[in-house]
């Protein structure tokens, strides 16, 4: 299986090498990075390992957005409010210095204890949260701050108010805004990248995943409940739709994998932050050399190329 | 962790199964019709106005000037990138859907004219796997945007979708940013998207291109919600408002521009096409 | 007094003629138009005439936005909703054909009977209404439709929800958006142009007033209540702050006066619409020949030049 | 027509007169202080934290690095374009305000550095005719934007305003679009506006530049409302929420980024200035 998976990756590498890269769709350095990823991955994820990722991605001690902010940014100023109705604590936004440059950062924020979890709605934003995120995106664009988005949301929130306040439209418009930004954008799934709630803030020039993060169109439980008519078959569902980072890389959905400490990000938050910081820096440096028009064109072309059909 | 489970079932807002009721029996007033009666009435109950589901080809025929529709990208078919197997293989489900509907996928695209004005069309069909958005729906919509941009005409989308194409996993989710980027490219080319939401327009389709219409209209009684009432009720245990998630509620909350009954849709869209036709350039 | 007022206008004309028109601030044709206005006005408004304007501007039979839409536009499609929370009936927006071209039109809408007045909140928008207006402005900008704004609002609405939903910010952002539009914009006060509620949709390339409209920073009653400590002194207040069209033209606040039928707009809505249509057409034709960048620059320069100080 | 009257009194959200209470007596806890005590405490009650009004020059001194403030446009004075006369002539009111405050108008502008970072400042003074925005306030703010753009530094505004300058009639209203356009020009020049709202920030100032800050902060307990509680209550006859219109409510409803107590304001603004300083270009 390991060999099999490695073959897949090598195969993709070969195809990338031979590809006529239309209109600069792929950023330079892609091949080298894929090679490095390949060298690093020793074994491909088995069904058991996929499930372990699901568990680690949801681990209650896993570092959240503000844990990384604290370790990676100087002069952090959190901003609040959608300038319309509310300040949604499930999604934090702000400005800070990252390796000397000002960046705009947004991220889902889960809670550590039951009170904070309720306050932050388990990281699941309301439409007001997406609108706050859009405000930060506009601020970033206006002042040419690169945008970093940390994604960690079980899924869009299924609530009465969320629907009444226009959740579908808010998620659509957040993506549309990201597709229009003239600044470099990097998204990283740091835990659960759940469905529309995740993609709302992940239409980025570079999309990364931490090694044990998952990225899904529906949670394993939700998928199992529908297709197997039994939410307990979640493990089976996960094995079937493969939400792990390696498979996402293989499908071209993400651009790179951010390593975690042995045993998962929660075992060593400082080291996790260091590794995340290195990947973000690498991505930003590469993007900062690209002209704004090209950035936007490449970003859209990348997402418009996703899908497999005949 | 029960909340986690509930929370996640957000991509399957299929309307309640009609039970053993015949598809030509009106679920609102129980009137029963022959096929040709319903067809003549655009599948709107002559008695109570209930809007029955409408198939993609019938929808196209009801909107365009006769004989002007030229289909595009009809040959596209889904692959099975994950070799997905639940109780049955994805490939089998696809084959069955094609047999049942006579369509290669849940969306039909092409160009046409409506009351003499040219446009591009992208029309979904709920009968094909619940109108779920997989790679081919995303690609067809994306091509429809490009075709509209090249021809310099507006794009009219008619949506009907119950959720994600789970069998394509994360690639199904990626059709959201894909179609969003396609709309943005269409807008940059100066063309409009007119979004017509029919029952049901939910989940990923609502959270992407359908909500980006320059003008958004819905049919009466259509469910227009990211998460449908059943899942919301399971999660929140709240009593839901009477018209929760319906077009009427969406109008009241400011999410759509109008509710247009099916018989008025063609002249309404036609008027919009005249308005969005380039001002003399 | 008539002569006196005429002298004022002639004086302004003379000053305009001698002015070194910095950076194309004033649109060409300004002088000719002022001359025409001058020729038309036979008598300057007395205190009595100012008060008559106040009364006519508020006349219950005065044509409202939709009365003009009906008479001036073909293929009108009203659009609804702020894409967030509500559809505010106090402010209508839509698209229509005006003399063959598509325009975006927005306007305050009062009600004719008590039920409609309540439904439309006497034309006083909530923040949701300003956000709906902004959505139309963005639509106009995206598709290069000229924007026409008809202003008819007693004043911004003093309600609990209006404050909680961010009325101040909404009015500020509506103006900011108007200052950024790349399309020709014409505003016309067709009744009451009351305070922040009016300016929210009046930051236009050309600002017109109907002959009997009023444009005020505060209603006469409000001003009287504060400065004279008696709302009944409204007539005195109006005479003091001069909200009539001629004085607004004289102060450089508006660019032209739209004639009304003898006796006021309500006496002949068809003729009122015809006269309004002619003025709008004239303004749009002039603006349509100006490059987008110049439009925006001139628009901002115009508003930045308003005020009298030493 | 009583509703019309109520509706219109929206530009005079002056806080309730303190009655005969001495200005150095805390309205919250009744503690009384000597001038030098209050000055040393930045006019924040050492006992309960109540923020007393702060004069413009004191505010500038509390924010900038000592000796770095250079005032601009101090010579501007209002004219009386309407020859406005209510119970007294406008010119008399202006002269009295200048005598009382030692200021030519309700806003002071200039450039300075804060913890070593350069910026432009525009600071209002409520003591000058209730901080009402007439032509000179608008012009000074407008010039502050240009000065910031020319120097390539952010602009920090500190607002305190009870309403419109009614004596300048419609020209007072025109200061809204004027200052809005100035902020947009500042933004086009790549510079930021940091908006600090102090008690009270209402009416035209709130409905124009103050709400356009890239970052907006308020002092604790400040009234931040287009229409103040008194007029709203008169109009709606509703019982108002406890903190209606206060900074705290504005934070909860998403209108401002933070509430910053006065002693923390300088380091907070300084941090923002470092963030908005151009990234190495
Ligand atoms: Zn029926
Ligand atoms: Zn105290």
Coordinates of C-alpha atoms and ligand atoms in Angstrom, one line a residue, chain D residues 26 28-29 31 45 47-50, ligand 2:
Chain D
X26 CA -17.5 62.0 39.0
X28 CA -20.7 57.7 38.3
X29 CA -19.4 57.5 41.9
X31 CA -15.9 61.2 43.9
X45 CA -11.8 58.6 37.7
X47 CA -12.0 55.3 41.9
X48 CA -14.5 53.9 39.3
X49 CA -12.8 54.3 35.9
X50 CA -15.4 56.8 34.6
Ligands
LIG2 ZN1 -15.9 57.7 39.5

